[in-house]
Coordinates of C-alpha atoms in Angstrom, one line a residue:
Chain A
M1 CA 0.0 0.0 0.0
G2 CA 2.8 2.3 -1.0
D3 CA 0.9 5.1 -2.5
C4 CA 3.0 7.6 -0.6
T5 CA 6.3 5.9 -0.7
A6 CA 9.0 5.1 -3.1
V7 CA 8.4 1.3 -2.9
T8 CA 7.6 0.2 -6.4
P9 CA 4.0 -0.9 -6.6
L10 CA 5.2 -4.3 -7.9
L11 CA 7.0 -5.1 -4.6
D12 CA 3.9 -4.0 -2.7
L13 CA 1.6 -6.2 -4.7
A14 CA 4.0 -9.1 -4.3
G15 CA 3.4 -8.7 -0.5
V16 CA -0.3 -8.6 -1.1
F17 CA -0.1 -11.7 -3.2
V18 CA 1.8 -13.8 -0.6
F19 CA -0.6 -12.8 2.2
A20 CA -3.6 -13.4 0.0
L21 CA -2.3 -16.9 -0.8
S22 CA -1.9 -17.7 2.9
G23 CA -5.5 -16.6 3.4
A24 CA -6.9 -18.6 0.5
L25 CA -5.0 -21.7 1.7
E26 CA -6.4 -21.3 5.2
G27 CA -9.8 -21.3 3.6
V28 CA -9.0 -24.6 1.8
R29 CA -7.8 -26.1 5.1
K30 CA -11.0 -25.1 6.8
R31 CA -13.0 -26.6 3.9
F32 CA -14.5 -23.2 3.2
D33 CA -16.1 -22.7 -0.2
V34 CA -14.8 -20.4 -2.9
V35 CA -16.6 -17.4 -1.3
G36 CA -14.8 -18.1 2.0
M37 CA -11.5 -18.4 0.2
V38 CA -11.7 -15.1 -1.6
V39 CA -12.9 -13.3 1.6
L40 CA -10.0 -14.7 3.6
A41 CA -7.6 -14.0 0.7
F42 CA -8.7 -10.4 0.5
F43 CA -8.8 -9.5 4.2
T44 CA -5.6 -11.4 5.0
A45 CA -3.8 -9.4 2.3
V46 CA -5.2 -5.9 2.8
G47 CA -6.8 -6.1 6.3
G48 CA -3.8 -4.7 8.0
G49 CA -3.5 -1.8 5.6
V50 CA -7.2 -1.1 5.9
M51 CA -6.9 -0.9 9.7
R52 CA -3.9 1.3 9.4
D53 CA -5.7 3.7 7.0
L54 CA -8.8 3.9 9.2
F55 CA -6.6 4.6 12.2
I56 CA -4.8 7.3 10.3
G57 CA -8.1 8.7 9.2
V58 CA -7.8 8.4 5.4
Q59 CA -9.8 6.3 3.0
P60 CA -8.3 2.9 2.8
A61 CA -6.0 2.6 -0.3
A62 CA -7.3 -0.9 -0.9
F63 CA -10.6 0.6 -2.2
R64 CA -8.9 2.9 -4.7
D65 CA -6.5 0.6 -6.5
A66 CA -7.6 -2.3 -8.7
G67 CA -4.5 -4.4 -7.8
Y68 CA -5.6 -4.8 -4.2
L69 CA -8.8 -6.5 -5.4
L70 CA -7.4 -8.4 -8.4
V71 CA -4.3 -9.9 -6.8
P72 CA -6.4 -11.6 -4.0
V73 CA -8.7 -12.9 -6.7
A74 CA -5.7 -14.3 -8.6
A75 CA -4.3 -15.9 -5.4
T76 CA -7.7 -17.5 -4.8
V77 CA -7.8 -19.0 -8.3
I78 CA -4.3 -20.5 -7.7
A79 CA -5.2 -21.9 -4.3
F80 CA -8.4 -23.3 -5.7
F81 CA -6.7 -25.4 -8.4
W82 CA -3.2 -26.0 -7.0
H83 CA -3.5 -25.8 -3.2
R84 CA -1.7 -29.2 -2.8
Q85 CA 1.3 -27.9 -4.8
V86 CA 1.4 -24.6 -2.8
E87 CA 1.1 -26.4 0.5
R88 CA 4.1 -28.6 -0.5
A89 CA 6.0 -25.4 -1.2
M90 CA 5.1 -24.0 2.2
P91 CA 8.7 -23.5 3.5
G92 CA 9.3 -21.4 0.4
V93 CA 6.0 -19.6 1.0
L94 CA 7.1 -18.7 4.6
V95 CA 10.1 -17.0 3.1
F96 CA 7.8 -14.9 1.0
D97 CA 5.6 -14.3 4.0
A98 CA 8.6 -12.9 5.9
A99 CA 9.3 -10.6 2.9
G100 CA 5.7 -9.4 3.0
L101 CA 6.0 -8.8 6.7
G102 CA 9.1 -6.7 6.3
L103 CA 7.8 -4.7 3.4
F104 CA 4.4 -4.0 5.0
C105 CA 5.8 -2.8 8.3
A106 CA 8.2 -0.4 6.6
V107 CA 5.5 0.9 4.2
G108 CA 2.9 1.2 6.9
T109 CA 5.2 3.1 9.2
T110 CA 6.2 5.5 6.4
K111 CA 2.5 6.2 5.5
A112 CA 1.7 7.0 9.1
L113 CA 4.6 9.3 9.5
Y114 CA 3.8 11.0 6.2
Y115 CA 0.3 11.8 7.6
G116 CA 1.9 13.4 10.6
L117 CA 1.5 10.7 13.3
A118 CA 4.1 10.6 16.1
P119 CA 6.9 8.1 15.6
M120 CA 5.6 5.9 18.4
H121 CA 2.2 5.6 16.8
A122 CA 3.7 5.2 13.4
V123 CA 5.6 2.2 14.7
F124 CA 2.4 0.8 16.1
L125 CA 0.6 1.2 12.8
G126 CA 3.5 -0.3 10.9
V127 CA 3.1 -3.4 13.0
C128 CA -0.7 -3.3 12.5
T129 CA -0.1 -3.2 8.7
A130 CA 2.1 -6.2 8.8
V131 CA 0.2 -8.4 11.3
G132 CA -3.4 -7.1 11.2
G133 CA -4.4 -9.1 8.2
G134 CA -3.4 -12.4 9.8
V135 CA -5.4 -11.6 12.9
I136 CA -8.5 -10.9 10.9
R137 CA -7.9 -14.1 8.9
D138 CA -7.8 -16.1 12.2
V139 CA -10.9 -14.4 13.7
L140 CA -12.9 -15.0 10.5
S141 CA -11.9 -18.6 10.2
G142 CA -13.0 -19.2 13.8
Q143 CA -9.7 -19.6 15.7
R144 CA -7.8 -17.7 18.2
P145 CA -5.3 -15.4 16.4
T146 CA -2.0 -17.3 16.1
L147 CA -0.2 -14.0 16.7
L148 CA -1.4 -13.8 20.3
Y149 CA -0.2 -17.2 21.6
D150 CA 2.2 -19.1 19.4
R151 CA 5.3 -17.4 20.7
Q152 CA 6.9 -17.3 17.3
L153 CA 8.7 -14.0 16.8
Y154 CA 6.4 -12.4 14.2
A155 CA 5.3 -9.1 15.6
V156 CA 8.6 -8.4 17.2
P157 CA 10.7 -8.4 13.9
A158 CA 7.9 -6.1 12.5
M159 CA 8.3 -3.8 15.4
L160 CA 12.0 -3.6 15.0
G161 CA 11.7 -3.0 11.3
S162 CA 9.1 -0.3 11.9
T163 CA 11.3 1.3 14.6
A164 CA 14.2 1.4 12.2
M165 CA 12.0 3.0 9.6
A166 CA 10.8 5.7 12.0
V167 CA 14.3 6.5 13.1
L168 CA 15.5 6.8 9.5
Y169 CA 12.5 8.9 8.6
T170 CA 13.0 11.2 11.5
L171 CA 16.7 11.6 10.6
G172 CA 15.6 12.7 7.1
V173 CA 16.5 9.4 5.4
R174 CA 13.4 8.7 3.3
G175 CA 12.5 7.0 0.1
F176 CA 13.4 3.6 -1.4
A177 CA 16.7 3.0 0.4
A178 CA 15.2 3.6 3.9
T179 CA 12.1 1.5 3.2
L180 CA 14.2 -1.3 1.8
S181 CA 16.7 -1.5 4.6
S182 CA 14.0 -1.5 7.2
A183 CA 12.1 -4.2 5.4
V184 CA 15.3 -6.3 5.1
L185 CA 16.0 -5.9 8.8
A186 CA 12.5 -7.2 9.7
F187 CA 12.8 -9.9 7.1
T188 CA 16.2 -11.1 8.4
L189 CA 15.1 -11.1 12.0
R190 CA 12.0 -13.1 11.1
I191 CA 14.0 -15.7 9.1
L192 CA 16.5 -16.0 11.9
A193 CA 13.7 -16.4 14.5
M194 CA 12.2 -19.2 12.4
R195 CA 15.6 -20.9 11.9
Y196 CA 16.7 -20.7 15.5
G197 CA 13.3 -21.1 17.2
W198 CA 13.5 -17.8 19.1
R199 CA 10.4 -17.4 21.2
A200 CA 8.4 -14.6 22.8
P201 CA 8.2 -15.0 26.6
L202 CA 5.1 -16.0 28.6
A203 CA 4.1 -14.1 31.7
R204 CA 6.3 -15.0 34.8
G205 CA 5.3 -18.4 36.2
I206 CA 3.2 -19.5 33.3
S207 CA 4.3 -22.8 31.7
G208 CA 4.5 -23.2 28.0
S209 CA 1.9 -25.7 26.8
T210 CA -0.8 -23.8 25.0
Chain B
M1 CA -28.9 3.2 3.8
G2 CA -30.2 5.0 0.8
D3 CA -29.3 8.6 1.7
C4 CA -28.0 9.2 -1.8
T5 CA -30.3 7.0 -3.8
A6 CA -33.9 7.1 -4.9
V7 CA -34.8 4.1 -2.9
T8 CA -37.6 5.1 -0.5
P9 CA -36.4 5.1 3.1
L10 CA -39.3 2.8 3.9
L11 CA -37.9 0.0 1.7
D12 CA -34.4 0.6 3.1
L13 CA -35.7 0.3 6.7
A14 CA -37.6 -2.8 5.7
G15 CA -34.3 -4.4 4.9
V16 CA -32.8 -3.2 8.2
F17 CA -35.8 -4.7 10.0
V18 CA -35.5 -8.1 8.5
F19 CA -31.7 -8.3 9.1
A20 CA -32.2 -7.1 12.7
L21 CA -34.8 -9.7 13.3
S22 CA -32.4 -12.4 12.1
G23 CA -29.7 -11.0 14.5
A24 CA -32.1 -10.9 17.5
L25 CA -33.3 -14.5 16.8
E26 CA -29.7 -15.7 16.7
G27 CA -29.3 -14.1 20.1
V28 CA -32.3 -16.0 21.4
R29 CA -30.9 -19.3 19.9
K30 CA -27.6 -18.7 21.7
R31 CA -29.5 -17.9 24.9
F32 CA -28.0 -14.4 25.0
D33 CA -29.7 -11.9 27.3
V34 CA -31.5 -8.8 26.0
V35 CA -28.3 -6.8 25.7
G36 CA -26.8 -9.5 23.5
M37 CA -30.0 -9.6 21.4
V38 CA -30.0 -5.9 20.7
V39 CA -26.3 -5.8 19.9
L40 CA -26.7 -8.7 17.4
A41 CA -29.8 -7.0 16.0
F42 CA -28.1 -3.7 15.4
F43 CA -24.8 -5.0 14.0
T44 CA -26.5 -7.6 11.8
A45 CA -28.7 -4.9 10.3
V46 CA -26.3 -2.0 9.9
G47 CA -22.9 -3.7 10.2
G48 CA -22.5 -4.1 6.4
G49 CA -23.4 -0.5 5.8
V50 CA -21.1 0.7 8.5
M51 CA -18.2 -1.2 6.9
R52 CA -19.1 0.2 3.5
D53 CA -19.2 3.7 4.8
L54 CA -15.9 3.4 6.6
F55 CA -14.3 1.9 3.5
I56 CA -15.7 4.8 1.4
G57 CA -14.3 7.2 4.0
V58 CA -17.6 8.9 5.1
Q59 CA -19.3 8.9 8.5
P60 CA -21.5 5.9 8.7
A61 CA -25.1 6.8 7.9
A62 CA -26.3 4.5 10.7
F63 CA -25.2 7.1 13.3
R64 CA -27.0 10.0 11.7
D65 CA -30.5 8.6 11.2
A66 CA -32.8 7.6 14.1
G67 CA -34.4 4.7 12.1
Y68 CA -31.2 2.7 12.0
L69 CA -31.2 2.6 15.8
L70 CA -35.0 2.4 16.5
V71 CA -35.8 -0.4 14.0
P72 CA -33.2 -2.8 15.5
V73 CA -34.7 -2.0 18.9
A74 CA -38.2 -2.8 17.6
A75 CA -37.0 -6.0 16.1
T76 CA -35.4 -7.0 19.4
V77 CA -38.7 -6.4 21.2
I78 CA -40.5 -8.6 18.8
A79 CA -38.0 -11.4 19.0
F80 CA -38.0 -11.0 22.8
F81 CA -41.7 -11.8 23.1
W82 CA -42.6 -13.7 20.0
H83 CA -39.4 -15.5 18.9
R84 CA -41.3 -18.9 18.7
Q85 CA -43.8 -17.5 16.3
V86 CA -41.1 -15.8 14.2
E87 CA -39.0 -19.0 14.1
R88 CA -42.1 -20.9 12.9
A89 CA -42.4 -18.3 10.1
M90 CA -38.8 -18.7 9.1
P91 CA -39.3 -19.8 5.5
G92 CA -41.2 -16.5 5.1
V93 CA -38.4 -14.6 6.9
L94 CA -35.9 -16.1 4.4
V95 CA -37.8 -14.5 1.6
F96 CA -37.6 -11.1 3.3
D97 CA -33.9 -11.8 4.0
A98 CA -33.4 -12.3 0.2
A99 CA -35.2 -9.0 -0.4
G100 CA -32.9 -7.3 2.1
L101 CA -29.9 -8.9 0.4
G102 CA -31.0 -7.6 -3.0
L103 CA -31.8 -4.1 -1.8
F104 CA -28.6 -3.7 0.2
C105 CA -26.3 -4.8 -2.6
A106 CA -27.9 -2.3 -5.0
V107 CA -28.0 0.6 -2.5
G108 CA -24.4 -0.1 -1.4
T109 CA -23.1 -0.2 -4.9
T110 CA -24.8 3.0 -5.8
K111 CA -23.5 4.8 -2.7
A112 CA -19.9 3.7 -3.5
L113 CA -20.2 4.9 -7.1
Y114 CA -21.7 8.2 -6.0
Y115 CA -18.6 8.8 -3.9
G116 CA -16.4 8.2 -6.9
L117 CA -15.1 4.7 -6.4
A118 CA -14.3 2.6 -9.4
P119 CA -17.0 0.1 -10.5
M120 CA -15.0 -2.9 -9.4
H121 CA -14.6 -1.5 -5.9
A122 CA -18.2 -0.4 -5.8
V123 CA -19.3 -4.0 -6.6
F124 CA -17.2 -5.2 -3.8
L125 CA -18.7 -2.7 -1.3
G126 CA -22.2 -3.5 -2.5
V127 CA -21.5 -7.1 -1.5
C128 CA -20.0 -5.9 1.8
T129 CA -23.2 -4.0 2.5
A130 CA -25.3 -7.0 1.8
V131 CA -23.3 -9.7 3.6
G132 CA -21.1 -7.9 6.1
G133 CA -23.7 -7.7 8.9
G134 CA -24.2 -11.4 8.8
V135 CA -20.5 -12.0 9.1
I136 CA -20.3 -9.7 12.1
R137 CA -23.3 -11.4 13.7
D138 CA -21.6 -14.8 13.4
V139 CA -18.2 -13.6 14.7
L140 CA -20.0 -11.9 17.7
S141 CA -22.0 -15.0 18.5
G142 CA -18.9 -17.1 18.5
Q143 CA -19.2 -19.2 15.4
R144 CA -17.4 -19.3 12.0
P145 CA -19.2 -17.0 9.6
T146 CA -21.8 -19.1 7.7
L147 CA -21.0 -17.1 4.6
L148 CA -17.5 -18.6 4.4
Y149 CA -18.3 -22.3 4.4
D150 CA -21.9 -23.2 3.9
R151 CA -21.8 -23.1 0.1
Q152 CA -25.3 -21.6 -0.3
L153 CA -25.3 -19.0 -3.0
Y154 CA -25.6 -15.8 -0.9
A155 CA -22.7 -13.6 -1.8
V156 CA -22.9 -14.6 -5.4
P157 CA -26.4 -13.3 -6.1
A158 CA -25.4 -10.1 -4.3
M159 CA -22.3 -9.8 -6.5
L160 CA -24.4 -10.2 -9.7
G161 CA -26.9 -7.7 -8.4
S162 CA -24.1 -5.3 -7.6
T163 CA -22.5 -5.8 -11.0
A164 CA -25.9 -5.1 -12.7
M165 CA -26.2 -1.9 -10.7
A166 CA -22.6 -0.8 -11.6
V167 CA -23.2 -1.5 -15.2
L168 CA -26.5 0.5 -15.3
Y169 CA -25.0 3.4 -13.3
T170 CA -22.0 3.6 -15.7
L171 CA -24.4 3.6 -18.6
G172 CA -26.2 6.6 -17.0
V173 CA -29.2 4.6 -15.8
R174 CA -29.6 5.8 -12.2
G175 CA -32.4 6.3 -9.7
F176 CA -35.2 4.1 -8.6
A177 CA -35.6 1.9 -11.6
A178 CA -32.0 0.9 -11.8
T179 CA -31.8 0.2 -8.1
L180 CA -35.0 -1.8 -8.1
S181 CA -34.1 -4.0 -11.1
S182 CA -30.7 -4.8 -9.7
A183 CA -32.2 -5.6 -6.3
V184 CA -34.8 -7.8 -8.0
L185 CA -32.1 -9.6 -10.0
A186 CA -30.2 -10.5 -6.8
F187 CA -33.4 -11.4 -5.0
T188 CA -34.5 -13.7 -7.7
L189 CA -31.1 -15.5 -8.0
R190 CA -31.1 -15.9 -4.2
I191 CA -34.6 -17.4 -4.2
L192 CA -33.7 -19.7 -7.1
A193 CA -30.5 -20.8 -5.4
M194 CA -32.4 -21.7 -2.3
R195 CA -35.1 -23.6 -4.2
Y196 CA -32.8 -25.6 -6.4
G197 CA -30.0 -26.0 -3.9
W198 CA -27.3 -24.3 -6.1
R199 CA -24.0 -24.5 -4.3
A200 CA -20.7 -22.7 -4.4
P201 CA -17.7 -25.0 -5.2
L202 CA -15.0 -26.1 -2.9
A203 CA -11.4 -26.1 -3.9
R204 CA -10.4 -28.9 -6.3
G205 CA -10.1 -32.2 -4.5
I206 CA -11.7 -31.1 -1.3
S207 CA -14.8 -33.2 -0.4
G208 CA -17.9 -31.6 0.8
S209 CA -18.5 -32.5 4.5
T210 CA -17.9 -29.4 6.6
Chain C
M1 CA -10.4 9.9 25.6
G2 CA -11.4 13.3 26.9
D3 CA -9.8 15.6 24.4
C4 CA -13.0 17.7 24.1
T5 CA -14.2 17.4 27.7
A6 CA -13.3 18.8 31.0
V7 CA -12.3 15.4 32.4
T8 CA -8.8 15.7 33.6
P9 CA -6.6 13.5 31.4
L10 CA -5.4 11.8 34.5
L11 CA -8.8 10.4 35.2
D12 CA -9.2 9.3 31.6
L13 CA -5.8 7.5 31.7
A14 CA -6.8 5.8 34.9
G15 CA -9.8 4.3 33.1
V16 CA -7.4 3.2 30.2
F17 CA -5.1 1.6 32.8
V18 CA -7.8 -0.5 34.5
F19 CA -9.2 -1.7 31.2
A20 CA -5.7 -2.5 29.9
L21 CA -4.9 -4.4 33.0
S22 CA -8.1 -6.5 32.5
G23 CA -7.0 -7.2 28.9
A24 CA -3.5 -8.2 29.9
L25 CA -4.7 -10.5 32.6
E26 CA -7.1 -12.2 30.1
G27 CA -4.0 -12.8 28.0
V28 CA -2.2 -14.5 31.0
R29 CA -5.3 -16.6 31.7
K30 CA -5.3 -17.8 28.1
R31 CA -1.5 -18.5 28.2
F32 CA -0.9 -15.9 25.5
D33 CA 2.6 -14.7 25.0
V34 CA 3.7 -11.2 25.7
V35 CA 2.6 -10.0 22.2
G36 CA -0.9 -11.4 22.9
M37 CA -0.9 -9.7 26.3
V38 CA 0.0 -6.2 24.9
V39 CA -2.5 -6.6 22.0
L40 CA -5.3 -7.5 24.4
A41 CA -4.3 -4.7 26.8
F42 CA -4.3 -2.1 24.1
F43 CA -7.5 -3.0 22.4
T44 CA -9.4 -3.7 25.6
A45 CA -8.4 -0.2 26.8
V46 CA -8.9 1.9 23.7
G47 CA -11.0 -0.3 21.4
G48 CA -14.3 1.2 22.5
G49 CA -13.0 4.7 22.0
V50 CA -11.5 3.8 18.6
M51 CA -14.9 2.4 17.5
R52 CA -16.6 5.5 18.8
D53 CA -14.2 7.8 16.9
L54 CA -14.6 5.8 13.6
F55 CA -18.4 5.9 14.0
I56 CA -18.3 9.7 14.6
G57 CA -16.0 10.1 11.6
V58 CA -12.8 11.5 13.2
Q59 CA -9.3 10.1 13.5
P60 CA -9.2 8.0 16.7
A61 CA -7.7 9.9 19.6
A62 CA -5.8 6.8 20.6
F63 CA -3.4 7.3 17.7
R64 CA -2.6 10.9 18.6
D65 CA -1.8 10.8 22.3
A66 CA 1.2 8.9 23.7
G67 CA -0.6 7.9 26.9
Y68 CA -3.0 5.6 25.1
L69 CA -0.1 3.5 23.9
L70 CA 2.2 3.8 26.9
V71 CA -0.4 3.1 29.6
P72 CA -1.4 -0.3 28.0
V73 CA 2.3 -1.1 27.8
A74 CA 2.8 -0.3 31.5
A75 CA -0.3 -2.4 32.4
T76 CA 1.2 -5.3 30.4
V77 CA 4.5 -5.1 32.3
I78 CA 2.6 -5.2 35.6
A79 CA 0.5 -8.2 34.5
F80 CA 3.6 -9.9 33.1
F81 CA 5.4 -9.9 36.5
W82 CA 2.7 -9.6 39.1
H83 CA -0.4 -11.2 37.6
R84 CA -1.0 -13.5 40.6
Q85 CA -1.0 -10.5 42.9
V86 CA -3.4 -8.6 40.6
E87 CA -5.7 -11.6 40.3
R88 CA -5.9 -11.8 44.1
A89 CA -6.9 -8.2 44.2
M90 CA -9.6 -8.8 41.6
P91 CA -12.6 -7.6 43.7
G92 CA -10.7 -4.3 44.0
V93 CA -10.0 -4.3 40.3
L94 CA -13.7 -4.8 39.6
V95 CA -14.4 -1.5 41.5
F96 CA -11.9 0.2 39.2
D97 CA -13.4 -1.4 36.2
A98 CA -16.8 0.0 37.2
A99 CA -15.2 3.4 37.5
G100 CA -13.7 3.1 34.0
L101 CA -17.1 2.1 32.8
G102 CA -18.8 5.1 34.2
L103 CA -16.1 7.5 33.0
F104 CA -15.9 6.1 29.5
C105 CA -19.7 6.2 28.9
A106 CA -19.9 9.8 30.1
V107 CA -16.8 10.9 28.1
G108 CA -17.9 9.0 25.0
T109 CA -21.4 10.5 25.0
T110 CA -20.0 14.0 25.4
K111 CA -17.6 13.6 22.5
A112 CA -20.4 12.4 20.2
L113 CA -22.6 15.3 21.2
Y114 CA -19.7 17.7 20.7
Y115 CA -19.4 16.5 17.1
G116 CA -23.1 17.1 16.5
L117 CA -24.6 13.6 16.7
A118 CA -28.2 13.3 17.9
P119 CA -28.6 12.5 21.7
M120 CA -29.9 9.0 20.8
H121 CA -26.8 8.2 18.8
A122 CA -24.6 9.8 21.3
V123 CA -26.0 7.6 24.0
F124 CA -25.3 4.6 21.8
L125 CA -21.7 5.7 21.2
G126 CA -21.2 6.4 24.9
V127 CA -22.1 2.7 25.6
C128 CA -19.8 1.6 22.7
T129 CA -17.0 3.5 24.3
A130 CA -17.5 1.8 27.6
V131 CA -18.2 -1.7 26.5
G132 CA -16.6 -2.0 23.1
G133 CA -13.1 -2.8 24.3
G134 CA -14.3 -5.7 26.3
V135 CA -16.1 -7.2 23.3
I136 CA -13.0 -6.9 21.2
R137 CA -10.9 -8.5 23.9
D138 CA -13.3 -11.5 24.0
V139 CA -13.5 -11.9 20.2
L140 CA -9.6 -11.7 20.0
S141 CA -9.2 -14.2 22.8
G142 CA -11.5 -16.7 21.1
Q143 CA -14.6 -16.6 23.2
R144 CA -18.1 -15.3 22.9
P145 CA -18.3 -11.8 24.3
T146 CA -19.3 -11.9 27.9
L147 CA -21.4 -8.8 27.4
L148 CA -23.8 -10.6 25.2
Y149 CA -24.8 -13.5 27.4
D150 CA -23.7 -13.2 31.0
R151 CA -26.8 -11.2 32.1
Q152 CA -24.7 -9.0 34.5
L153 CA -25.8 -5.4 34.3
Y154 CA -22.8 -3.9 32.5
A155 CA -24.2 -2.2 29.4
V156 CA -27.3 -1.1 31.2
P157 CA -25.6 1.1 33.8
A158 CA -23.5 2.5 31.0
M159 CA -26.7 3.3 29.0
L160 CA -28.2 5.1 32.0
G161 CA -25.1 7.1 32.6
S162 CA -24.9 8.0 29.0
T163 CA -28.5 9.0 29.0
A164 CA -28.0 11.2 32.0
M165 CA -25.0 12.8 30.3
A166 CA -27.0 13.5 27.1
V167 CA -29.9 15.0 29.1
L168 CA -27.5 17.3 31.0
Y169 CA -25.7 18.3 27.9
T170 CA -28.9 19.1 26.1
L171 CA -30.0 21.2 29.0
G172 CA -26.8 23.1 28.7
V173 CA -25.0 21.6 31.7
R174 CA -21.6 20.7 30.4
G175 CA -18.1 20.4 31.7
F176 CA -16.6 18.5 34.6
A177 CA -19.6 18.5 36.9
A178 CA -21.9 16.9 34.3
T179 CA -19.4 14.3 33.3
L180 CA -18.6 13.4 36.8
S181 CA -22.2 13.0 38.0
S182 CA -23.1 10.9 35.0
A183 CA -20.0 8.8 35.6
V184 CA -20.9 8.4 39.2
L185 CA -24.4 7.4 38.3
A186 CA -23.2 4.6 36.0
F187 CA -20.5 3.5 38.5
T188 CA -23.0 3.3 41.4
L189 CA -25.6 1.3 39.4
R190 CA -22.8 -1.1 38.3
I191 CA -21.6 -1.6 41.9
L192 CA -25.2 -2.1 43.1
A193 CA -25.9 -4.6 40.3
M194 CA -22.8 -6.6 41.3
R195 CA -23.7 -6.5 45.0
Y196 CA -27.3 -7.5 44.6
G197 CA -26.9 -9.7 41.6
W198 CA -29.3 -7.8 39.3
R199 CA -29.6 -9.5 36.0
A200 CA -30.6 -8.7 32.5
P201 CA -33.6 -10.7 31.2
L202 CA -33.5 -13.5 28.7
A203 CA -36.2 -13.7 25.9
R204 CA -39.6 -14.9 27.1
G205 CA -39.6 -18.7 27.7
I206 CA -35.8 -19.1 27.5
S207 CA -34.4 -20.7 30.7
G208 CA -31.3 -19.4 32.3
S209 CA -28.5 -21.9 31.9
T210 CA -26.0 -20.7 29.4

């Protein structure tokens, strides 16, 4: 959702595509019909950006640009016919998901700063952009949001990427280079967290079985 | 929510009433108290329109017009005292629900076009107006949204009605006649889908038991 | 969220703190990780106000003021280390929760009236401000919203406090005294309802086991 940033729209739509694919696959797993698949694809992909835009107080970009609607539809078609093949490629999909996470947190933070929000709130909205769609996907598919309990570092890399973006922006480093390096930071941390099993802590004295 | 269309407010409030009744009855079935009933009645009836207005970027009509609050309250009172009688009349209620579906998709699409959205997004928001309240009702009452898995053609008739509306509007055919014929199209398709058991497809290779 | 009222920001943030604490504790009970705790703390505390602001059509105050972000973070830190102690103090916490309920309904109603909404809608949004965060907390933590079924008088005291506020405001009695007396009314009714077990009715003929 980079309408105010230097991220090429192509990169942005790549993030939308990966998130939409994860939503459509969740629909297949839950035996939803094609309507359920496209709803999950759309809201997983753009739900975080829609939340961010509503919280900033502007009309959500997702309802102005054809790509935000057509890309989730395309992801649904792919999942409809080739979900087995995509599931088998999941480790690869997770890498793309991490790329989407990095990109969305950087773009979301930039947009919030551009509209005059304080850095602290911009970081929060960057994280919302990156993780909000997944939370909506989980609520719609009738399960507790994975984000809240599974202890994988998912929001935390997004928060660090958003923070980097806010610092760079405040220092006057804007545009493509700043967005890309913040996105790469979040992406790298997310990949490392997956590889080494880094985990978010539970409250003191709470044992780990969910 | 026809504040910018030629649909008579009476028709619009009839749609609100039927949707509110379905929300209040869901509250009775789940043994919710009167607070739960009125919350479900309200958000089932106006939730889709509220989503549409937030996505368009205008203040939701539901918070400007007394009818959108009073009609759900009236539906709750009726469900509170006479839910058995209304349940027994359910097949009849489903016809009214189909009428609400048709009306809401046509009105929602028109409003989005009126505010300058592209036809594709207007169709999407027309469907949101028609089906969004039911999704909110299901999420609030703690179940997976029926829309996503039950394979009944519910969103699809709304999509075709919205598409007809967008085509007519783009061709310059606006006002009551266009709204009514789009609504009748969606209504008819919905009734036929119920009567002949037309079903939305599952992803390839997924069998049908939910 | 008293940016247009005479409520001292300190009182307002006290309400945010208590609601945030209840959200963070719910996260501990559900064995969510620290990310889940802070998400629940934030949305429980400010979710109702964010809904109100979106429904009024203004940018949510929660994304302009540092306190609305820092106070939920502080509540999460406290719940993370001392949840056992806070749980043991729950009866005391419920008194604070009732104070938050009273304050939020009065402040929410005032803000809606200030932005020109009709008294009826302002009362509705006052109740949303007070109870909306708890509903979001329950949906996110994967359970049916307590508000809808548990028959405790929670929304009803908020509605009466909001109504008192709307009446006073319409009569020209605005500012701190009006807000405080409406808040005290809702608070007192809530405390009395807890003490004497007053319950909201179920629909006619529905028996009470949930």
